[in-house]
Structures are given as C-alpha cells and as structure tokens.
PDB file of C-alpha atoms in Angstrom:
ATOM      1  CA  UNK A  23       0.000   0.000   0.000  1.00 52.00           C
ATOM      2  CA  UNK A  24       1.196   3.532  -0.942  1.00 62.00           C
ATOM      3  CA  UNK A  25       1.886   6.242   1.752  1.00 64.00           C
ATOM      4  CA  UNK A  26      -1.071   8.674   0.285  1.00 59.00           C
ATOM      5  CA  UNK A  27      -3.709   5.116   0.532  1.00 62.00           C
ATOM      6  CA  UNK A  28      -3.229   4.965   4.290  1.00 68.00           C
ATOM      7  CA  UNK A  29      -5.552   7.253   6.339  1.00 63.00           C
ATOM      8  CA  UNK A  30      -4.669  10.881   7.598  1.00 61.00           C
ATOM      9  CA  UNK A  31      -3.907   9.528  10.728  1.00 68.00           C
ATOM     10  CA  UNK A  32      -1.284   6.699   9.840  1.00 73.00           C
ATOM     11  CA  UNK A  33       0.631   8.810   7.541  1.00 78.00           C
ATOM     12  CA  UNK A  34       3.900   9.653   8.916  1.00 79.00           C
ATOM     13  CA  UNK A  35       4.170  13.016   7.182  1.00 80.00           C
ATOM     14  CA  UNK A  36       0.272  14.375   8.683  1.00 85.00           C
ATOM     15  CA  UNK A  37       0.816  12.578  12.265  1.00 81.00           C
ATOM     16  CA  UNK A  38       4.259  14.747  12.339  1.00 81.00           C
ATOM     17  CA  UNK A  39       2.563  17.849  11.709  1.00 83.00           C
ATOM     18  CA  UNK A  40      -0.812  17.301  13.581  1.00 80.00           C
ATOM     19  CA  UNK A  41       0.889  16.099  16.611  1.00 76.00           C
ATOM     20  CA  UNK A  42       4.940  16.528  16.658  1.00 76.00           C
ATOM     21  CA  UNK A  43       7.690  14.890  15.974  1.00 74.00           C
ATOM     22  CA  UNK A  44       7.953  12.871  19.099  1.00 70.00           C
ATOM     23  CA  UNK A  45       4.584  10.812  18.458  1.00 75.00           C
ATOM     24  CA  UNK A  46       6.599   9.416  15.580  1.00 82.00           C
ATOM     25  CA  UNK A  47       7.820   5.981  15.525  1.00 86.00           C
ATOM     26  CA  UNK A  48      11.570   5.407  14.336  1.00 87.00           C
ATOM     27  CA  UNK A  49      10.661   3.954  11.309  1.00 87.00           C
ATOM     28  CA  UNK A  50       8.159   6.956  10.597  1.00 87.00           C
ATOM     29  CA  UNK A  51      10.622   9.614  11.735  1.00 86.00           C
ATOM     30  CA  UNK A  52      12.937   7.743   8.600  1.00 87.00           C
ATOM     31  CA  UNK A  53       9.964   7.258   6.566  1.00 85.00           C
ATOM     32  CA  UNK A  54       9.799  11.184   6.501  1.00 86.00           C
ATOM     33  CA  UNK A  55      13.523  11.319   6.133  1.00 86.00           C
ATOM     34  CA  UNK A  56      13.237   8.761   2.884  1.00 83.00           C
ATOM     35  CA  UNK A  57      10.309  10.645   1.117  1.00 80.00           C
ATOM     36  CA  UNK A  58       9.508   7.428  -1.191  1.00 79.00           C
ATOM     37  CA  UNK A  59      10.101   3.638  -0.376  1.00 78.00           C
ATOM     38  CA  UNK A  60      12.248   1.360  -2.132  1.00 77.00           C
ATOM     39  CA  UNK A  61      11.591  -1.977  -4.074  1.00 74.00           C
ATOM     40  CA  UNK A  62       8.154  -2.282  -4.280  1.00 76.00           C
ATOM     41  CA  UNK A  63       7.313  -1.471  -0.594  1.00 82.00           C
ATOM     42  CA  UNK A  64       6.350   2.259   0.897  1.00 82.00           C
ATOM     43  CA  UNK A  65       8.742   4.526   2.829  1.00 83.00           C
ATOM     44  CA  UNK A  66       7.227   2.883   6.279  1.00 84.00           C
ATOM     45  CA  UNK A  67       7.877  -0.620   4.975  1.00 85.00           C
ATOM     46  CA  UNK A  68      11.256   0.465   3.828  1.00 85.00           C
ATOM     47  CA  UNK A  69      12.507   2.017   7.136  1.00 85.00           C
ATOM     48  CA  UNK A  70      11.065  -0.971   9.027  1.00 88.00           C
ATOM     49  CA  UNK A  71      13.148  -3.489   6.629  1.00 85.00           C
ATOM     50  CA  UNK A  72      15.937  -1.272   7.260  1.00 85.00           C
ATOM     51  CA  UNK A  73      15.367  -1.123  10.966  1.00 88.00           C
ATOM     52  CA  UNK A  74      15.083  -4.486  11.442  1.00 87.00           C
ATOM     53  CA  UNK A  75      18.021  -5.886   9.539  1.00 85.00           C
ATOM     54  CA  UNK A  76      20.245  -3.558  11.297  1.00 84.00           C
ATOM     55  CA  UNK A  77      19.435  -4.727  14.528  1.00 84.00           C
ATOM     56  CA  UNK A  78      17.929  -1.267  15.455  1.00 84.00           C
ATOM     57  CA  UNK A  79      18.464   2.609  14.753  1.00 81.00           C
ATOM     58  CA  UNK A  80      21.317   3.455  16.292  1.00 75.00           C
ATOM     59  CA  UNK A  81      23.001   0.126  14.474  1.00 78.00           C
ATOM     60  CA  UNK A  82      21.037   1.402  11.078  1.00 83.00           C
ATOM     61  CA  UNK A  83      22.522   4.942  11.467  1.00 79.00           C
ATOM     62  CA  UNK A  84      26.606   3.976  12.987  1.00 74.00           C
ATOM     63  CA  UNK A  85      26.676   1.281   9.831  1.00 76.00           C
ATOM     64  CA  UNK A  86      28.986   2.224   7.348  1.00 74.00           C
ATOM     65  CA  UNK A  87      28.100   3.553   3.877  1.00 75.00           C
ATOM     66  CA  UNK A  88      26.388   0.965   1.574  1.00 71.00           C
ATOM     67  CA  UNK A  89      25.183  -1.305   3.728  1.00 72.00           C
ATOM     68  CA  UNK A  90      21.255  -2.249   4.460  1.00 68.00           C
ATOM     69  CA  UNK A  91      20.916  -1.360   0.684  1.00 71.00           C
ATOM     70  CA  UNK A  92      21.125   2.183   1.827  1.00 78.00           C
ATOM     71  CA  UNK A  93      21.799   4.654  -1.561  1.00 80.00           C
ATOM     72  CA  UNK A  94      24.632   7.278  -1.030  1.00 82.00           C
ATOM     73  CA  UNK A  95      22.042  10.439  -1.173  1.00 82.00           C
ATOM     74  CA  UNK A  96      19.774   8.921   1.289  1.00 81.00           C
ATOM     75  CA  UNK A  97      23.006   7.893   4.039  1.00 80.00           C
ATOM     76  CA  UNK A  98      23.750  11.500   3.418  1.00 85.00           C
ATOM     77  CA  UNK A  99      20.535  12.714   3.643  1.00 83.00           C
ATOM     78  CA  UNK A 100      20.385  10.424   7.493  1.00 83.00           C
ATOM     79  CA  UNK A 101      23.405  11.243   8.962  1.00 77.00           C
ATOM     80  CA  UNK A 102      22.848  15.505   8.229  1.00 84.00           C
ATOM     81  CA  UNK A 103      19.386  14.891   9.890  1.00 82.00           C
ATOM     82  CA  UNK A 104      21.475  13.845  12.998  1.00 76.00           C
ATOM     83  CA  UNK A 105      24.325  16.478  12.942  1.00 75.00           C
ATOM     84  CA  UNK A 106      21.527  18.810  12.462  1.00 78.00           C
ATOM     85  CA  UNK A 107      19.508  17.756  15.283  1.00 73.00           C
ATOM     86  CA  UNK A 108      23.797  18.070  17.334  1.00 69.00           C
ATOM     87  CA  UNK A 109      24.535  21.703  16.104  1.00 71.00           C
ATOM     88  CA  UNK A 110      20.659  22.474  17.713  1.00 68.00           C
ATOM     89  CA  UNK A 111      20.955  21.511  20.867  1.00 61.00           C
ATOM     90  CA  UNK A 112      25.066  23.072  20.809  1.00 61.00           C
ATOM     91  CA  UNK A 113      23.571  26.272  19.875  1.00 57.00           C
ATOM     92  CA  UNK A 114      21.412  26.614  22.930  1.00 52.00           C
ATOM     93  CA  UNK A 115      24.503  25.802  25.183  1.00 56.00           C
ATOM     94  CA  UNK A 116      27.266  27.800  23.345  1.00 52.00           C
ATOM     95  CA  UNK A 117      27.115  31.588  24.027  1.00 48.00           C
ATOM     96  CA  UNK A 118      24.910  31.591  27.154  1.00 50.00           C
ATOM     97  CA  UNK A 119      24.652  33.388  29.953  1.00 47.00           C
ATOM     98  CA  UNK A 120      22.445  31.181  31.998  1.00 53.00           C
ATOM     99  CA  UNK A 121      23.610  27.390  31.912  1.00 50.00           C
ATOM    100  CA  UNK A 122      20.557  25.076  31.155  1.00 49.00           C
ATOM    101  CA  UNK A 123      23.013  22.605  32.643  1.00 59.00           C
ATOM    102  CA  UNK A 124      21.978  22.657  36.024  1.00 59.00           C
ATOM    103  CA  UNK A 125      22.437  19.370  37.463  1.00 70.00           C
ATOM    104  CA  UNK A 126      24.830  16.404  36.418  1.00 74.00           C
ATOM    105  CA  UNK A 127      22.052  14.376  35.103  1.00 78.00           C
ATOM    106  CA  UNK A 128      20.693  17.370  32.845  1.00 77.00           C
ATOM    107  CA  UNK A 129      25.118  17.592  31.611  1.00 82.00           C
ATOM    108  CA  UNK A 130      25.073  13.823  31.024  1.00 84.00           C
ATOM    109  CA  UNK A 131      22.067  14.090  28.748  1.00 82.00           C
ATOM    110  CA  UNK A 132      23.675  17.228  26.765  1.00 84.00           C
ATOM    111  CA  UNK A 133      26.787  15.120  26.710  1.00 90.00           C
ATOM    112  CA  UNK A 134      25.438  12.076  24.976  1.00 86.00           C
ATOM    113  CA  UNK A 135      23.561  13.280  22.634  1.00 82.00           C
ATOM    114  CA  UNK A 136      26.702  15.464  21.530  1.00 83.00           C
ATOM    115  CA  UNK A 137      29.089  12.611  21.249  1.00 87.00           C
ATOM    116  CA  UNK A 138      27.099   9.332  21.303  1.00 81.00           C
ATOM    117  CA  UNK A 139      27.518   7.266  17.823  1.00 76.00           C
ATOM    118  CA  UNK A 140      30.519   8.492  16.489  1.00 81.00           C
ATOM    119  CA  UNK A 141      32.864   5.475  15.334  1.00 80.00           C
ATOM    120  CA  UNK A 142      35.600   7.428  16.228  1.00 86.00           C
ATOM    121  CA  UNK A 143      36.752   8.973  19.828  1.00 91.00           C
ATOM    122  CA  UNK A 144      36.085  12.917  20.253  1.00 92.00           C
ATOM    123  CA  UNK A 145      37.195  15.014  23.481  1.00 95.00           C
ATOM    124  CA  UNK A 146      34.971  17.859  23.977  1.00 95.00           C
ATOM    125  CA  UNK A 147      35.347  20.599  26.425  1.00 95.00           C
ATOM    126  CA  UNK A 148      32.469  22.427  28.285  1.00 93.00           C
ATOM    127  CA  UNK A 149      33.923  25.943  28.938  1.00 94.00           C
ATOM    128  CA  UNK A 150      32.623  28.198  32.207  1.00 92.00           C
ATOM    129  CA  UNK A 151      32.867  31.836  33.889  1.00 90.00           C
ATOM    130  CA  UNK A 152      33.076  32.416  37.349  1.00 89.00           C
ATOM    131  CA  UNK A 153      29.764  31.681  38.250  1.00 86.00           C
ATOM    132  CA  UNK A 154      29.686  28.377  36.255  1.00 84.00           C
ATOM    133  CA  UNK A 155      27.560  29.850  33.446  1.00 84.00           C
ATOM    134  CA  UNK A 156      28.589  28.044  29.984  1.00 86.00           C
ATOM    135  CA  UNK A 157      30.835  29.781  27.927  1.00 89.00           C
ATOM    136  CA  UNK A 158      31.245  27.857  25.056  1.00 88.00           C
ATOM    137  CA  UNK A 159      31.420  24.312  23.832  1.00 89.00           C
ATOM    138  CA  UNK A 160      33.892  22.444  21.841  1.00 91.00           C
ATOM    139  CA  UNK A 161      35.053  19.643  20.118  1.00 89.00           C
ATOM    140  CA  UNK A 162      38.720  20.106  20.459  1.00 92.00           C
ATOM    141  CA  UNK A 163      40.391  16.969  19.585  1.00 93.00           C
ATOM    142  CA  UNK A 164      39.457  13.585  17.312  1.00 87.00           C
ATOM    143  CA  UNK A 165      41.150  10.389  16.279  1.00 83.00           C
ATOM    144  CA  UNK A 166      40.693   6.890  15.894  1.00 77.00           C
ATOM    145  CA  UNK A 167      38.242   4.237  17.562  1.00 68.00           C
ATOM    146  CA  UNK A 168      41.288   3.561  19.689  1.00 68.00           C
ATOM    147  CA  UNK A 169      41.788   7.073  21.255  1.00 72.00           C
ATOM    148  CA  UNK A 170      42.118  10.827  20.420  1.00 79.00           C
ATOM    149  CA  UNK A 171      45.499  12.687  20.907  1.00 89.00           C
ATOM    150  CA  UNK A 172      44.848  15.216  23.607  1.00 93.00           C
ATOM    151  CA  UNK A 173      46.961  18.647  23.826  1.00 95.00           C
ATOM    152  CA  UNK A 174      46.813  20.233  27.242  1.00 95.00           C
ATOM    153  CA  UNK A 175      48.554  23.341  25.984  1.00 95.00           C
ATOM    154  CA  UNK A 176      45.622  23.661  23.394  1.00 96.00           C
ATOM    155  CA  UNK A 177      43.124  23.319  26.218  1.00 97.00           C
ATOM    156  CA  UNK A 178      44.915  26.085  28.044  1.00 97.00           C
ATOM    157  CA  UNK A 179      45.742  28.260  25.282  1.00 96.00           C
ATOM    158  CA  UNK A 180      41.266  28.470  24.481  1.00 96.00           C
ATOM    159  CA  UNK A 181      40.925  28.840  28.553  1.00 97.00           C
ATOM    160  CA  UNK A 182      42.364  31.601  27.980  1.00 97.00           C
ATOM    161  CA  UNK A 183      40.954  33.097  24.798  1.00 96.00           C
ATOM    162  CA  UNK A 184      37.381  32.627  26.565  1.00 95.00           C
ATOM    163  CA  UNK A 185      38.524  33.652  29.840  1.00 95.00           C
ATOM    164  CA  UNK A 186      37.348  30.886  31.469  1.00 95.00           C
ATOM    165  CA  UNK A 187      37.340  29.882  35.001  1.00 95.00           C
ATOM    166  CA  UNK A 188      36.096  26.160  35.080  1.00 94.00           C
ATOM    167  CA  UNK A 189      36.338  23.395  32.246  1.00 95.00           C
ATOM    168  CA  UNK A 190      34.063  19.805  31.923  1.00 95.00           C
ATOM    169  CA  UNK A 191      35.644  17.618  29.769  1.00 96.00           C
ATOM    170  CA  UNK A 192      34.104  14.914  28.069  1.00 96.00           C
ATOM    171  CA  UNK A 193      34.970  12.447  25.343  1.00 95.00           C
ATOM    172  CA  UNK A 194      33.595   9.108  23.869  1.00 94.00           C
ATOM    173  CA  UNK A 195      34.046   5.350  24.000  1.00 92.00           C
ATOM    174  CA  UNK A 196      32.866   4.243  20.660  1.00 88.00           C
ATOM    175  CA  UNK A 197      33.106   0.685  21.869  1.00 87.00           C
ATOM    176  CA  UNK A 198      30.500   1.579  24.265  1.00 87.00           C
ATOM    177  CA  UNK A 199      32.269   0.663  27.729  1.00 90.00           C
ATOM    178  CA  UNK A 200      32.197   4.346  29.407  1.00 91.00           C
ATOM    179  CA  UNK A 201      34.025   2.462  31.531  1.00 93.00           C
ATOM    180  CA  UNK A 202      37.307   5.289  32.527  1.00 94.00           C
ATOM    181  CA  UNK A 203      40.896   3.953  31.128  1.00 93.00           C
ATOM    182  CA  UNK A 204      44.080   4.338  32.468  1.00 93.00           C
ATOM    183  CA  UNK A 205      45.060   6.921  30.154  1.00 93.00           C
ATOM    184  CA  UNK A 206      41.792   8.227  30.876  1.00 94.00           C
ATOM    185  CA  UNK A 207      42.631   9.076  33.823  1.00 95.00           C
ATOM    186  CA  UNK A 208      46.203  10.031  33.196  1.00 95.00           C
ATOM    187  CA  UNK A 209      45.222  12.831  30.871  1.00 95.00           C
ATOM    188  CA  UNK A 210      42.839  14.355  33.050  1.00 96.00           C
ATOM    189  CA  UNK A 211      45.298  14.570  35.882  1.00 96.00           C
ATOM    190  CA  UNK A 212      47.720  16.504  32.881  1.00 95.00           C
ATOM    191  CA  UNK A 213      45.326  18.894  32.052  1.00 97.00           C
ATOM    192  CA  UNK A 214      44.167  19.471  35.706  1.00 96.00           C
ATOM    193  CA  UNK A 215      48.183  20.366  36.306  1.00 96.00           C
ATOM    194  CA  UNK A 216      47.959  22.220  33.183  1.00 97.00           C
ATOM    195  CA  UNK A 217      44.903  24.251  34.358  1.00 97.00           C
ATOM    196  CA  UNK A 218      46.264  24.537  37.713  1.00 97.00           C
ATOM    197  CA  UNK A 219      48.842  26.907  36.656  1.00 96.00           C
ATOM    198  CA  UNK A 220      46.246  29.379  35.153  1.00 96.00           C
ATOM    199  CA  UNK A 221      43.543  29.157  37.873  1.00 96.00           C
ATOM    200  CA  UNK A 222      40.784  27.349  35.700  1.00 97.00           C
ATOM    201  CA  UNK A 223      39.117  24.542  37.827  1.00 95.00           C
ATOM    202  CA  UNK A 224      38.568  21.006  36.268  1.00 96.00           C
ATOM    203  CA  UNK A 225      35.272  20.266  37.773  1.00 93.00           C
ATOM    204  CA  UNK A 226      34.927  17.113  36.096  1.00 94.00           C
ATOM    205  CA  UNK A 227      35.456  14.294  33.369  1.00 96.00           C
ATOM    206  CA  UNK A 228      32.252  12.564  31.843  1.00 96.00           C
ATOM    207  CA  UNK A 229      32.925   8.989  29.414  1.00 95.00           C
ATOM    208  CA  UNK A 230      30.001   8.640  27.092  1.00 94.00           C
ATOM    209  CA  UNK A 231      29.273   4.887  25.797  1.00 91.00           C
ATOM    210  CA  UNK A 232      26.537   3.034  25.871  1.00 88.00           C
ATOM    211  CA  UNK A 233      23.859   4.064  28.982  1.00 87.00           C
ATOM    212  CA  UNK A 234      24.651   6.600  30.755  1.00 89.00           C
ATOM    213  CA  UNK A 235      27.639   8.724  31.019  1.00 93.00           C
ATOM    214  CA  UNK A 236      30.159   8.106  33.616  1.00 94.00           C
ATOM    215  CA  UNK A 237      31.315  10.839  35.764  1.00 93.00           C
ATOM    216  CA  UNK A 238      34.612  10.714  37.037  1.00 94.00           C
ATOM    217  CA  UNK A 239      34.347  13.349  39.359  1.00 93.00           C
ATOM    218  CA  UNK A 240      31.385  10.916  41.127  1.00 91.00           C
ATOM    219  CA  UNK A 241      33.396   7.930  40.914  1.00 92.00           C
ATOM    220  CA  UNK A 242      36.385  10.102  43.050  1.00 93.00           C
ATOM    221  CA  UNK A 243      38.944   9.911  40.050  1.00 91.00           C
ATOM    222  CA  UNK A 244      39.339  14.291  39.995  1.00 87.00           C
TER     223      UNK A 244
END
C-alpha cells in the first residue's frame, strides 16, 4: 500500500505535523527522512526493513556507507538529519549566559547526545565563567576508535581566549564501555596540572558509551 492510501492519521508526514515529531515511531521519523520507499514497498515498509536488519536505529545509522541497501544520497541525507539535530541543541549551550546545565544528570544528557555514535573517539570541552555559566562548547580533539590525541597546551591556550574559570571535559568510548581507562585518567590529571597553573578549575570528566555517562568526578577519580 502507498503512503497517500493509508488514512490521515497513519501517515507519517500528517501525524508529524498534527501532533509533533515525538509521536513518531523510528521507522516513521525515517519514513519522513526517505520521502519514497524502495523496491516495491512504501517509505514505512522500507525504514522498518531497514530497521530491522540492522538490529535497530542506532546500528542502522553507525553502519557504514552501503550497507542495508542504503543509496549514497539517502546515508547522506540520514546522517545531516542527525548532525543537524547536534549543532541544535550546541547552539542553545554555546554563548549563554544562563547554563541550562543545572544538574549532572541534565550535563550527562547534553553530553550524549553530543558525542554518542561516532565510530571514532572525540574530546569535547564544556567551557565556564566564574559563576559556572557556559561559555562555550567544543570539540577540540578527534582520532581513531582507539583514542584521540589530547593537547593540554591547546586546552589552556582556548581557557584563555574565553577567559574561562572552570572546564568539563568529556569524550567518547565508541566501543560503548564508558568504563574510565588508564590513560583516561592520566590525561585528566595533565590537564588538571595544566589548568592549575592558570587558575581554571577542572570540575569534572564525563565517558560517554553506551547508557549513561560516567562521571569521574562521582566515581572520586578528579
């Protein structure tokens, strides 16, 4: 059955814009993303195909190009729809005065949906004044799925710059253990020297994986 037999109500398209995009399923929100199904079934059909020989969305959208019978223009087409939705969320955080990350469960959430997915690792910094009101934040350093080369005198060089007096850091474990590492842990305690020498507190280190981000500031590692 095409998209345009299906009642008002079942069409993904009319259910987004009579009731929002949250009463979407996944394979709806994709459905819209798709515009038109592929081989003989409708977009719905498609994304549910899709969805369920990937083993889920977050397995549909981390799989690499040309896989799932995915075209080029449509992976494209996905993984801007995510960055989009990352840059959206950044741009209510970076350049404001009053910090909508009030508690460390409200920074965790931020946090993961920042840096959760990437196959690669990614160390962020969460830049703040005085008062602990966000300054700006950053994705200073990438690499590999192994680890990220991190440059303490790069982290104190934009401390500077923003005149900041407190730094979060965060990075992610594309493996999914948030589990902290060695070197985890060995880094931090560089660029908490590092920072020491300029005054700018480290007030903690979150690990995003799979579940929830780990805080190494709760788990007594700062």
């Amino acid at each position: 059955m095409k998209i345009i037999e299906l009642p008002d109500d079942e069409r993904p398209r009319e259910k987004l814009m009579a009731r929002g995009a949250w009463f979407l399923s996944d394979a709806e929100v994709l459905a819209v993303l798709l515009g038109s199904g592929r081989s003989g079934r409708n977009a719905v059909e498609t994304a549910c195909v899709w969805l369920r020989n990937s083993g889920g969305l977050r397995e549909l959208l981390e799989a690499p190009r040309g896989t799932h019978a995915i075209g080029t223009a449509t992976w494209c087409r996905l993984h801007a729809a995510v960055e989009l939705g990352r840059r959206c969320l950044n741009h209510h955080v970076d350049g404001t005065t009053d910090t909508p990350l009030t508690t460390p469960e409200m920074a965790s959430r931020f946090f993961k949906s920042q840096l959760a997915g990437y196959p690669f690792e990614i160390f962020a910094c969460l830049f703040l004044d005085n008062r602990h009101r966000i300054v700006s934040f950053e994705k200073m350093f990438s690499g590999t799925v192994a680890g990220a080369s991190v440059h303490p005198r790069e982290v104190v060089r934009r401390c500077v710059e923003l005149n900041a007096a407190a730094v979060i850091f965060v990075h992610n474990h594309p493996s999914g253990q948030p589990e902290p590492s060695a070197a985890d842990q060995a880094i931090t305690a560089r660029l908490r020297e590092s920072l020491d020498l300029i005054e700018v507190r480290v007030l903690d280190h979150f690990i995003v994986g799979d579940g929830t981000p780990i805080s190494m500031a709760r788990r007594g590692m700062l």
